[in-house]
Coordinates of N, CA and C in Angstrom, one line a residue:
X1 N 139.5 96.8 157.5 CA 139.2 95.5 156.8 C 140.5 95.0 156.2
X2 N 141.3 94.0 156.3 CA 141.8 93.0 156.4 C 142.1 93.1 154.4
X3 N 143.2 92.9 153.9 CA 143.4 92.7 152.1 C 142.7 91.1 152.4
X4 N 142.9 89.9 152.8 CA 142.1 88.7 152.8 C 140.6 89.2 152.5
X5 N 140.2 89.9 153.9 CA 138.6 90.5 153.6 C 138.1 91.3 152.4
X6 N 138.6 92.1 152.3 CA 138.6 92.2 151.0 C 138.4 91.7 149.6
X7 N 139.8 91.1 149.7 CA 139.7 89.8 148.4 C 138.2 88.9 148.1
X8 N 138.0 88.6 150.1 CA 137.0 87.5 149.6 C 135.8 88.2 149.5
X9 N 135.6 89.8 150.2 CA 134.2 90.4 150.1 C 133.9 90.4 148.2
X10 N 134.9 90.8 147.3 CA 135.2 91.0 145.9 C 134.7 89.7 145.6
X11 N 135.1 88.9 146.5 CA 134.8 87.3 145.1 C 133.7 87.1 145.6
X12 N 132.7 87.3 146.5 CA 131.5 86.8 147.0 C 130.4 87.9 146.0
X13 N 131.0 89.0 145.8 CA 130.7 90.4 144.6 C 130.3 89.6 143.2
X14 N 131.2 88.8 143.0 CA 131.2 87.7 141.3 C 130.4 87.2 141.6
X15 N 130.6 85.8 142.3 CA 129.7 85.3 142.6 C 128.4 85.8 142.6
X16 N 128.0 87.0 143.0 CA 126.5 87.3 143.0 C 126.1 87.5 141.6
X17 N 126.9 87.8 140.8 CA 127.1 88.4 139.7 C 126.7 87.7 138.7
X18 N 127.2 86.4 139.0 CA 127.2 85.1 138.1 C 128.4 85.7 136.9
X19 N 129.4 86.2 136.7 CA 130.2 86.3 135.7 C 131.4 86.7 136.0
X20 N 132.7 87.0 135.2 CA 133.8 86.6 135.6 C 134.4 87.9 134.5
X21 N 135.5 88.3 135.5 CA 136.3 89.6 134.7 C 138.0 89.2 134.6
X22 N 137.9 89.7 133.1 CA 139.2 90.3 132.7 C 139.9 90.8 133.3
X23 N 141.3 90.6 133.5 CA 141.8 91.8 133.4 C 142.0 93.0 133.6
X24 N 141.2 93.5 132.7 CA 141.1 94.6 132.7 C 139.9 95.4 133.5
X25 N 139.3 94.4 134.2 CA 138.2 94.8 135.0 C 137.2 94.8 134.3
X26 N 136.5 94.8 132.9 CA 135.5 94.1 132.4 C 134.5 92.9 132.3
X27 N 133.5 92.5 132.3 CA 132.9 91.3 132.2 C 133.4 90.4 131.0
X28 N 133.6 89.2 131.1 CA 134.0 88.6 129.5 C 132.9 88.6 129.4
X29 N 131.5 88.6 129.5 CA 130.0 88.3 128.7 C 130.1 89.7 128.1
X30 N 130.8 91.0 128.4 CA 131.1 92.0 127.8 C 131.4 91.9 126.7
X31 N 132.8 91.4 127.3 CA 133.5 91.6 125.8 C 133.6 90.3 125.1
X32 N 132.6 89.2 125.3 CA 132.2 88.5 124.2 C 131.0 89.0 123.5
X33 N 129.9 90.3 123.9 CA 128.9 91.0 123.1 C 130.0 91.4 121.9
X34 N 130.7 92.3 122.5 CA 131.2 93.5 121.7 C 132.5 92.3 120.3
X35 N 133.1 91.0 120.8 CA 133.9 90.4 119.7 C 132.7 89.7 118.4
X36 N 131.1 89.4 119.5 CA 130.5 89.2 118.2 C 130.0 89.7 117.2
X37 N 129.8 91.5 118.1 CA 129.2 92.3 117.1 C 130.6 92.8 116.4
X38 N 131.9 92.8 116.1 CA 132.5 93.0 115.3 C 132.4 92.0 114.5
X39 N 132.4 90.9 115.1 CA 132.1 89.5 113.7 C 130.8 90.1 112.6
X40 N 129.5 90.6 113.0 CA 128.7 90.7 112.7 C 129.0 92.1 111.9
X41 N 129.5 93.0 112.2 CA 129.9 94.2 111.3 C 130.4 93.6 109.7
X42 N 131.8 92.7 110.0 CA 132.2 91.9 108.8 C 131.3 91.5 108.0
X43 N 130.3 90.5 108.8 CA 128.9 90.1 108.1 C 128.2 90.9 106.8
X44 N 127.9 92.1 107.6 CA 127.0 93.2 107.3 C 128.0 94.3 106.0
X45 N 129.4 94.1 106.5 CA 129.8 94.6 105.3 C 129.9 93.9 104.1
X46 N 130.4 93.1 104.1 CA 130.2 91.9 103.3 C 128.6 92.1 101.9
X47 N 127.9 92.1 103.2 CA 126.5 91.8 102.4 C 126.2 93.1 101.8
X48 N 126.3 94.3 102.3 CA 126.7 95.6 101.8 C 127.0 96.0 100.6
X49 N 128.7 95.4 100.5 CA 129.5 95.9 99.7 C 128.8 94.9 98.7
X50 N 128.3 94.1 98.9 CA 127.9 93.2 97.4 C 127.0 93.4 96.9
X51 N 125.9 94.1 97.7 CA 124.8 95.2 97.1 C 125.6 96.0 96.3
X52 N 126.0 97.4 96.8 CA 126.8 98.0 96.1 C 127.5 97.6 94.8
X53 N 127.7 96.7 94.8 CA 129.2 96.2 93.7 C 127.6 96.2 92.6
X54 N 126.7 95.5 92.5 CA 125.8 94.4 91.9 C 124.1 95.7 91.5
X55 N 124.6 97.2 92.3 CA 123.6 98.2 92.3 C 123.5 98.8 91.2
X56 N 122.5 98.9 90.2 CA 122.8 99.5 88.7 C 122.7 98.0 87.3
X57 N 123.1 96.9 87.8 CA 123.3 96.1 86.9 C 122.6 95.4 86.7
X58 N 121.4 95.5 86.9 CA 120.3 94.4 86.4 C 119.9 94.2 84.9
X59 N 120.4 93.5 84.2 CA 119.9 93.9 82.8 C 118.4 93.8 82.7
X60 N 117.4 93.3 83.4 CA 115.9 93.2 83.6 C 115.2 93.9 85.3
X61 N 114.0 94.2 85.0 CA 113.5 94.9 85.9 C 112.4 94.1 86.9
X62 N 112.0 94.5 87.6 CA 111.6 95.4 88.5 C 112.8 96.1 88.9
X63 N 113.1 97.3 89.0 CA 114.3 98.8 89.4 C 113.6 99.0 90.4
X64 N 114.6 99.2 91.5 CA 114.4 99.9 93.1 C 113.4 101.1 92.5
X65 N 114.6 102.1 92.1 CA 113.9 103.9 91.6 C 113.5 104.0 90.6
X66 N 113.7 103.0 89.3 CA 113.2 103.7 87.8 C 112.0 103.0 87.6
X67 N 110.9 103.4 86.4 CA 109.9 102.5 85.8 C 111.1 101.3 84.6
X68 N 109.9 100.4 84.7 CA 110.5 99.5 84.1 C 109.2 98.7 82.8
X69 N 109.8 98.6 81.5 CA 109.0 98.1 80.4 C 108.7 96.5 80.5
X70 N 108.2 95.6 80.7 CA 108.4 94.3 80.6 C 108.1 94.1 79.5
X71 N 109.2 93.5 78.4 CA 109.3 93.7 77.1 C 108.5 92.6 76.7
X72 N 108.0 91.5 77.3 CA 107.6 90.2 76.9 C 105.6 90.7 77.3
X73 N 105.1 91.5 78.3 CA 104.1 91.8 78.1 C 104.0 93.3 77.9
X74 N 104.6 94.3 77.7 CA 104.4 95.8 77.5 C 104.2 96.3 78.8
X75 N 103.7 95.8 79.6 CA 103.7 95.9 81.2 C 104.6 97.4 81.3
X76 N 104.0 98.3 81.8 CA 104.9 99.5 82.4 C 104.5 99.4 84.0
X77 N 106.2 99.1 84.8 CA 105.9 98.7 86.2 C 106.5 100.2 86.7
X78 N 106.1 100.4 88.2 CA 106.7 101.4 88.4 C 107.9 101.4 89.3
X79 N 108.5 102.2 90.1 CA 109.5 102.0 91.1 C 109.7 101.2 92.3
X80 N 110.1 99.8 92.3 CA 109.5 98.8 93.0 C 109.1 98.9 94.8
X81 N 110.6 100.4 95.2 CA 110.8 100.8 96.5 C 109.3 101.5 96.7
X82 N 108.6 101.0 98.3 CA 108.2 102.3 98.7 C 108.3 103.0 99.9
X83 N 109.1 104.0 99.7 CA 110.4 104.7 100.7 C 109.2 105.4 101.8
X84 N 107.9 106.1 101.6 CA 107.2 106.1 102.9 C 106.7 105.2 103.4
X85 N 106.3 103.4 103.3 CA 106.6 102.6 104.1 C 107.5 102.1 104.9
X86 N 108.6 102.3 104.0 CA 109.8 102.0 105.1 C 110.6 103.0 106.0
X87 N 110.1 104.4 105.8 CA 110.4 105.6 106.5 C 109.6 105.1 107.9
X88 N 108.7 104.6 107.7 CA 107.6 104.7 108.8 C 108.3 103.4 109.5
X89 N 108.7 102.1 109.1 CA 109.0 101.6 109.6 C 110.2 101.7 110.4
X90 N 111.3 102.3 109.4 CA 112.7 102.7 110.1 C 112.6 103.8 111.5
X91 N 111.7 104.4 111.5 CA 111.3 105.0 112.7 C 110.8 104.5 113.7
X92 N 109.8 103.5 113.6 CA 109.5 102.4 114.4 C 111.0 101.7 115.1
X93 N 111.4 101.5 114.1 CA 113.2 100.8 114.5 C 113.8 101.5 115.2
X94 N 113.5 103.1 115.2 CA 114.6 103.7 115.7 C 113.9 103.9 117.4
X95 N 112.5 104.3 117.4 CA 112.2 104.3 118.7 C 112.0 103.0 119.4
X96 N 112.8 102.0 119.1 CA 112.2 101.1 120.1 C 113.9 100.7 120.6
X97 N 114.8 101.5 120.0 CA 115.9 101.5 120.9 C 115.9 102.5 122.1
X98 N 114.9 103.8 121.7 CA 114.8 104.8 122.9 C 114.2 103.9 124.2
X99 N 113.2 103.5 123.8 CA 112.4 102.1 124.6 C 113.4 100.9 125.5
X100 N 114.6 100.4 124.6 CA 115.4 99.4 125.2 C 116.0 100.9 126.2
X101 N 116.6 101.8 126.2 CA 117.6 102.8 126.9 C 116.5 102.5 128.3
X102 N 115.1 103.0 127.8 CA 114.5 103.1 129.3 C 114.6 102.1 129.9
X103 N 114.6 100.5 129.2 CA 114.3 99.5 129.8 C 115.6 99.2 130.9
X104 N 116.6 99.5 130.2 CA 117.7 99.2 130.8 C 117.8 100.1 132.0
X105 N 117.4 101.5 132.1 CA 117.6 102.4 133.0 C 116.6 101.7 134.2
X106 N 115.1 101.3 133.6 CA 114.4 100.4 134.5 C 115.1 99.6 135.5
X107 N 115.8 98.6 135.0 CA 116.3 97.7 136.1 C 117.0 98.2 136.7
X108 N 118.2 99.3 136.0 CA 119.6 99.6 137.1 C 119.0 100.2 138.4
X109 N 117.5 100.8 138.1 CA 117.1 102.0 139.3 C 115.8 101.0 140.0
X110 N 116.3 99.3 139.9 CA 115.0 99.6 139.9 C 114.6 99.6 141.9
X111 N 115.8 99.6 142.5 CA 115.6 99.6 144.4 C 115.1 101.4 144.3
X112 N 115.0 102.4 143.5 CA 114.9 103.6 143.9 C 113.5 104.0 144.1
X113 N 113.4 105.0 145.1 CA 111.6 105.4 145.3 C 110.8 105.7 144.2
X114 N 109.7 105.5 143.7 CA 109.1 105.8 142.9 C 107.8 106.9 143.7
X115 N 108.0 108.1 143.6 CA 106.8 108.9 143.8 C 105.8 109.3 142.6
X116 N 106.4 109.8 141.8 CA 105.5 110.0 140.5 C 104.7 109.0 140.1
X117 N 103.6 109.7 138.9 CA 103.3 108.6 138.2 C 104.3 108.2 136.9
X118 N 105.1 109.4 136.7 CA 105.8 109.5 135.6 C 107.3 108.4 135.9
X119 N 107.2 108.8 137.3 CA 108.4 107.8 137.8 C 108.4 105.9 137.8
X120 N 107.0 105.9 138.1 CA 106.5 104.7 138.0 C 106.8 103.6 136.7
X121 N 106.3 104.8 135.9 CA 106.3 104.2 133.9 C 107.9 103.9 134.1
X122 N 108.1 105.3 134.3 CA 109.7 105.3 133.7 C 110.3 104.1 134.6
X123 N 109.9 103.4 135.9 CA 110.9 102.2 136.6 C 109.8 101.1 136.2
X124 N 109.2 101.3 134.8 CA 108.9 99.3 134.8 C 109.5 98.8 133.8
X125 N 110.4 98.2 134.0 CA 111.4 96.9 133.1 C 110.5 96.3 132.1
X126 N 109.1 96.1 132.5 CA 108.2 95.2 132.1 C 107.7 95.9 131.1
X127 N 107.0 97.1 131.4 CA 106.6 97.8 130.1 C 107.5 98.3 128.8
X128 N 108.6 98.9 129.7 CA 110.1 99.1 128.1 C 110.5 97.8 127.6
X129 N 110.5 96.6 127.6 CA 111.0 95.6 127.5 C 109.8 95.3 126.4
X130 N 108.7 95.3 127.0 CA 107.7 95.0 125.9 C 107.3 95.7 125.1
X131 N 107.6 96.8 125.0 CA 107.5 98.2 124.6 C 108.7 97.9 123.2
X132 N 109.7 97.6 123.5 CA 110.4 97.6 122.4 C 110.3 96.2 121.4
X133 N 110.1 95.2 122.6 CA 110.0 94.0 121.4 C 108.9 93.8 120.7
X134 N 107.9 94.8 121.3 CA 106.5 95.3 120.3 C 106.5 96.2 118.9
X135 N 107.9 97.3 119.5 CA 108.5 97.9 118.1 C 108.9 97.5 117.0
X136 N 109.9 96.0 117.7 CA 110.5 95.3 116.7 C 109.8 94.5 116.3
X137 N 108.5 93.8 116.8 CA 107.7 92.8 116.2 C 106.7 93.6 115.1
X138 N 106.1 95.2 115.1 CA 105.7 96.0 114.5 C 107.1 96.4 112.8
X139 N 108.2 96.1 113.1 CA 109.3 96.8 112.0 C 109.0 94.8 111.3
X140 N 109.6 94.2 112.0 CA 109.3 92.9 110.9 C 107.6 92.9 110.3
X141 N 106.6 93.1 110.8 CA 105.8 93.0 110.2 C 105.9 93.8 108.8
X142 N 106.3 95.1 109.0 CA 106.6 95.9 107.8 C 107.3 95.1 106.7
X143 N 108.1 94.5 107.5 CA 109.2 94.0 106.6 C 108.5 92.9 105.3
X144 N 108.0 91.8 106.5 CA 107.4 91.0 105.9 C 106.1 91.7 104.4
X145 N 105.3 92.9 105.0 CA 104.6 93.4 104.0 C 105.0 93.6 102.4
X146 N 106.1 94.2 103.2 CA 107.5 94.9 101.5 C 107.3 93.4 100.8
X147 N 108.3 92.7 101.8 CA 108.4 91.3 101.0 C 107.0 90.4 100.1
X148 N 106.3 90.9 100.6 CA 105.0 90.1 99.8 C 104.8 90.4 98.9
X149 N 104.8 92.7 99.0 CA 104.2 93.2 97.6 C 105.4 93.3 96.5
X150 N 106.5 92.7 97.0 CA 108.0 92.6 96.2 C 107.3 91.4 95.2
X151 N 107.2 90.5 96.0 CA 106.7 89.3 95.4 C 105.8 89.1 94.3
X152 N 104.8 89.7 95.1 CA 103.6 89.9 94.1 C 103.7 90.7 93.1
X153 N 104.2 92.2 92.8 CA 104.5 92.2 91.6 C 105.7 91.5 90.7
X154 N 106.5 90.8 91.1 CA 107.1 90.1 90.3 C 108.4 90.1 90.8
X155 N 109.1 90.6 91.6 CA 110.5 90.7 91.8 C 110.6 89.9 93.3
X156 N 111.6 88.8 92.8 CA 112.0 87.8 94.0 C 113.8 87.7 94.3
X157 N 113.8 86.6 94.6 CA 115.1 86.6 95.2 C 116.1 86.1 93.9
X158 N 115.5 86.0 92.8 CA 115.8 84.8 91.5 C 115.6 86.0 90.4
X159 N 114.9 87.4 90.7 CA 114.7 87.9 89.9 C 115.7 88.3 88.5
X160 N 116.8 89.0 89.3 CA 117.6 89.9 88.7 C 118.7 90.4 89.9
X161 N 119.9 90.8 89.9 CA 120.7 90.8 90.7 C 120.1 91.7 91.8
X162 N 119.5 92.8 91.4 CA 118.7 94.0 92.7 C 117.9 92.9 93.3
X163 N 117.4 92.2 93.0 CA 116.2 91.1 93.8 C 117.5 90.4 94.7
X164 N 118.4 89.9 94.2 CA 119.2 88.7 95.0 C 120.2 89.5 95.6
X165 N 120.1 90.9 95.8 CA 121.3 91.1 96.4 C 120.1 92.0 97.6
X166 N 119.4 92.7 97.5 CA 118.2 93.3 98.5 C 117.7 92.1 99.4
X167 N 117.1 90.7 98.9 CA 116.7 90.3 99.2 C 117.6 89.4 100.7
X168 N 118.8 89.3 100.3 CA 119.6 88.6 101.1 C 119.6 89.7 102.1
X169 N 120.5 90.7 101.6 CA 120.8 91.8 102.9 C 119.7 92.2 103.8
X170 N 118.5 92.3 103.7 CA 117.5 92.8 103.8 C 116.8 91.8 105.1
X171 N 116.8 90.2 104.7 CA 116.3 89.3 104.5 C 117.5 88.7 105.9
X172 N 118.8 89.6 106.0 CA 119.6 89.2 106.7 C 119.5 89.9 108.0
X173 N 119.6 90.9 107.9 CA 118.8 91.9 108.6 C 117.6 91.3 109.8
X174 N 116.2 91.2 108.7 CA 115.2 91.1 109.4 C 115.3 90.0 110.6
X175 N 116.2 88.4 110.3 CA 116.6 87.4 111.2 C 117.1 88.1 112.0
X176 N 118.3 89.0 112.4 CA 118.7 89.3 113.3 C 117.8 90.2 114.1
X177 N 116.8 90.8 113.4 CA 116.2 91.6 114.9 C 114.9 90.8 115.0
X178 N 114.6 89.4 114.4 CA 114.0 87.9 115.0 C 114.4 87.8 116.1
X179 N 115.9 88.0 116.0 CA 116.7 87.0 117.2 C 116.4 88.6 118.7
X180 N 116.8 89.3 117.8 CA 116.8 90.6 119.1 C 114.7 90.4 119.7
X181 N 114.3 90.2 119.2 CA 112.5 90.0 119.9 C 112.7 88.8 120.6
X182 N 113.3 87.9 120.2 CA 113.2 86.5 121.0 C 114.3 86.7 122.3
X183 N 115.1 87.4 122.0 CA 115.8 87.4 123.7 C 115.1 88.1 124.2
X184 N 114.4 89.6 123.3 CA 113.7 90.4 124.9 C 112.9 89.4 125.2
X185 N 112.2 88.3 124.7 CA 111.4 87.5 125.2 C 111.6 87.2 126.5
X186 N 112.4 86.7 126.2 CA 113.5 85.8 127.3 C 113.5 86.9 128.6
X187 N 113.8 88.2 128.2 CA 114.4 89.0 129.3 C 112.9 89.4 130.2
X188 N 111.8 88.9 129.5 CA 110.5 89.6 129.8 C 110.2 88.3 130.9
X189 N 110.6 87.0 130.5 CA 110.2 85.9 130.7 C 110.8 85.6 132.5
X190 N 112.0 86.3 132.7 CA 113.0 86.3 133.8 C 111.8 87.2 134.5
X191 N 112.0 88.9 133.9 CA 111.0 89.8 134.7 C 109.9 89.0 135.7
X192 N 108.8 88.1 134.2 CA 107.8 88.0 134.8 C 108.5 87.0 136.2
X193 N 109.4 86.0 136.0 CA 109.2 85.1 136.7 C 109.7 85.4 138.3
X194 N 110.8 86.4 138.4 CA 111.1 86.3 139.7 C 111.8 88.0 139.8
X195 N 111.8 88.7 138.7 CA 111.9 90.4 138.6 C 113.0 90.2 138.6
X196 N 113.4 91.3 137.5 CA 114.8 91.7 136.9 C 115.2 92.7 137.8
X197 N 116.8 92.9 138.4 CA 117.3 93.3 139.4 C 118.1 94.3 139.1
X198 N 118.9 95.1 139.7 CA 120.2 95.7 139.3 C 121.1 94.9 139.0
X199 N 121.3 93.8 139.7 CA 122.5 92.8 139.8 C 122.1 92.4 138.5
X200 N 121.0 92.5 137.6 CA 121.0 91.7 136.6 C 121.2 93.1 135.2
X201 N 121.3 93.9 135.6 CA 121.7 95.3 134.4 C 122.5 94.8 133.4
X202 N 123.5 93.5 133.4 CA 124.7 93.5 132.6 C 123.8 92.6 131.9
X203 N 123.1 91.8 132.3 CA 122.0 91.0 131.2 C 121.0 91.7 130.2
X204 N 120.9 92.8 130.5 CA 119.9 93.3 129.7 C 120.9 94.5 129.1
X205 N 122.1 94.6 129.5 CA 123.1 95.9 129.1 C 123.2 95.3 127.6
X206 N 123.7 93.8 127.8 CA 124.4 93.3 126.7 C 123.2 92.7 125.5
X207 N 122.1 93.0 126.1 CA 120.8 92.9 124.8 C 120.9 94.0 124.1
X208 N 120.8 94.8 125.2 CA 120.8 96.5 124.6 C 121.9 96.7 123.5
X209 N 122.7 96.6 123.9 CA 124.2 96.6 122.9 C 123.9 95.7 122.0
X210 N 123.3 94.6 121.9 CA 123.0 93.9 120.6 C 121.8 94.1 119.8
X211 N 120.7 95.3 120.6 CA 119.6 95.7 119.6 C 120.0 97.1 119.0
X212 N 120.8 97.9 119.9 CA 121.6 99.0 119.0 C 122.1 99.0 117.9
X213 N 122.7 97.5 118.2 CA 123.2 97.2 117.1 C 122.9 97.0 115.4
X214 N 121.7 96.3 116.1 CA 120.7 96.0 115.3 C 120.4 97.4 114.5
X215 N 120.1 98.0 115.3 CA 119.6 99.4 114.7 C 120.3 100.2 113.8
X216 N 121.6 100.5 114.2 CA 122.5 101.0 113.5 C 123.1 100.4 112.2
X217 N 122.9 99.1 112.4 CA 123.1 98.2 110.8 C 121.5 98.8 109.8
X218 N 120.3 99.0 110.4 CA 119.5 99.5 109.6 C 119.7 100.9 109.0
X219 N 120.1 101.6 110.1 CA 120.5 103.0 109.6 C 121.4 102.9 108.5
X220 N 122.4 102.3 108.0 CA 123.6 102.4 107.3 C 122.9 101.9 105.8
X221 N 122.0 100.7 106.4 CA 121.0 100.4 104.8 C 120.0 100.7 104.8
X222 N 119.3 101.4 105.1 CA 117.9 102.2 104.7 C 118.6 103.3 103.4
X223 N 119.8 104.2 103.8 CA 119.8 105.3 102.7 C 120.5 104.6 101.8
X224 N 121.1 103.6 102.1 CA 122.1 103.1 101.1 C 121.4 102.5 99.9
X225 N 120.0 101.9 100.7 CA 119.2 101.0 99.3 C 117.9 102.2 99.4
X226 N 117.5 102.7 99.9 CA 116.0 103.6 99.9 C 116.4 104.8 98.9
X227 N 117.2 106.0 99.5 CA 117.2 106.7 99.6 C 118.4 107.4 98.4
X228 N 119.8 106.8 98.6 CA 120.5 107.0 96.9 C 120.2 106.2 96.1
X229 N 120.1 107.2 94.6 CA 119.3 106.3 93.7 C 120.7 106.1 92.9

């Protein structure tokens, strides 16, 4: 085969592809995942570090870990966190990235024989896909729960700095893994319509890389606000 042939068998390869490489032989939808989630790290530190700075200094309560007196009714409230709700939930969080791994393995294999029944599960795109944005629609529901009984006893986003600084980070958080259920939507929505391919793996690689993501921003603030007091 001919370097011409070649060249053009390669560009007809893109073309199938629908995307366009660097360089360096990477996809730029690649390496535009990975320049946003560095933007988004900044984000997340940011919102972090201002927890941190603002942790301890509430002159009034509701307190993450301590009881608190409400001096204007005698009110004795207790520790606003409840770290086995959100244990349960952060778990939830964490398996439904095991869920995106399969989903993604789903498509790359998905021309391979399926004899098992075990094999079957493990090649449907359709079930890991919904499987995980079921996990993540299950962790916001948690979320939203905390947020109500926050509410309801008394501590909001206005309360006291622990309220306005949890509430944001927290609250920033939960939008972004909004946004990670609404693309698996999307990715569920392709499946149903005409089935997700191998050629389509870098579509669902770069969701994956953005719910990981997701995840791993939870891991870094679950102990940081839950768990040190």
């Amino acid at each position: 085969m001919s370097a011409t042939t070649v060249s053009a068998s390669h560009g007809d390869g893109h073309a199938h592809a629908g995307g366009h490489h660097t360089s360096l032989g990477l996809d730029n939808r690649k390496i535009a995942i990975w320049a946003f989630i560095g933007s988004e790290c900044m984000l997340f530190a940011s919102l972090i570090s201002t927890y941190l700075i603002y942790k301890g200094r509430s002159p009034q309560g509701p307190f993450p870990h301590e009881p608190w007196t409400n001096p204007a009714t005698g009110e004795v409230m207790k520790p606003i966190l409840d770290i086995p709700v959100t244990s349960a939930s952060t778990f939830v969080l964490l398996m439904s990235s095991v869920a995106m791994v399969m989903a993604l393995n789903a498509v790359q294999t998905k021309h391979e024989p399926k004899v098992s029944t075990w094999d079957k599960i493990k090649g449907s795109s359709k079930l890991w896909l919904w499987m995980t944005a079921g996990l993540g629609t299950v962790f916001l529901g948690f979320q939203a729960y905390e947020f109500t009984s926050f509410i309801n006893e008394g501590l909001t986003i206005r309360t006291n700095l622990f309220g306005s600084s949890f509430f944001t980070l927290t609250g920033f958080h939960g939008a972004h893994v909004t946004v990670g259920v609404l693309w698996l939507f999307t990715l569920l929505a392709i499946d149903y319509k005409r089935g997700l391919q191998p050629k389509d793996a870098l579509l669902v690689d770069i969701a994956a890389l953005y719910w990981h993501f997701v995840d791993v921003v939870w891991i870094v603030i679950f102990p940081l606000i839950y768990l040190i007091k």
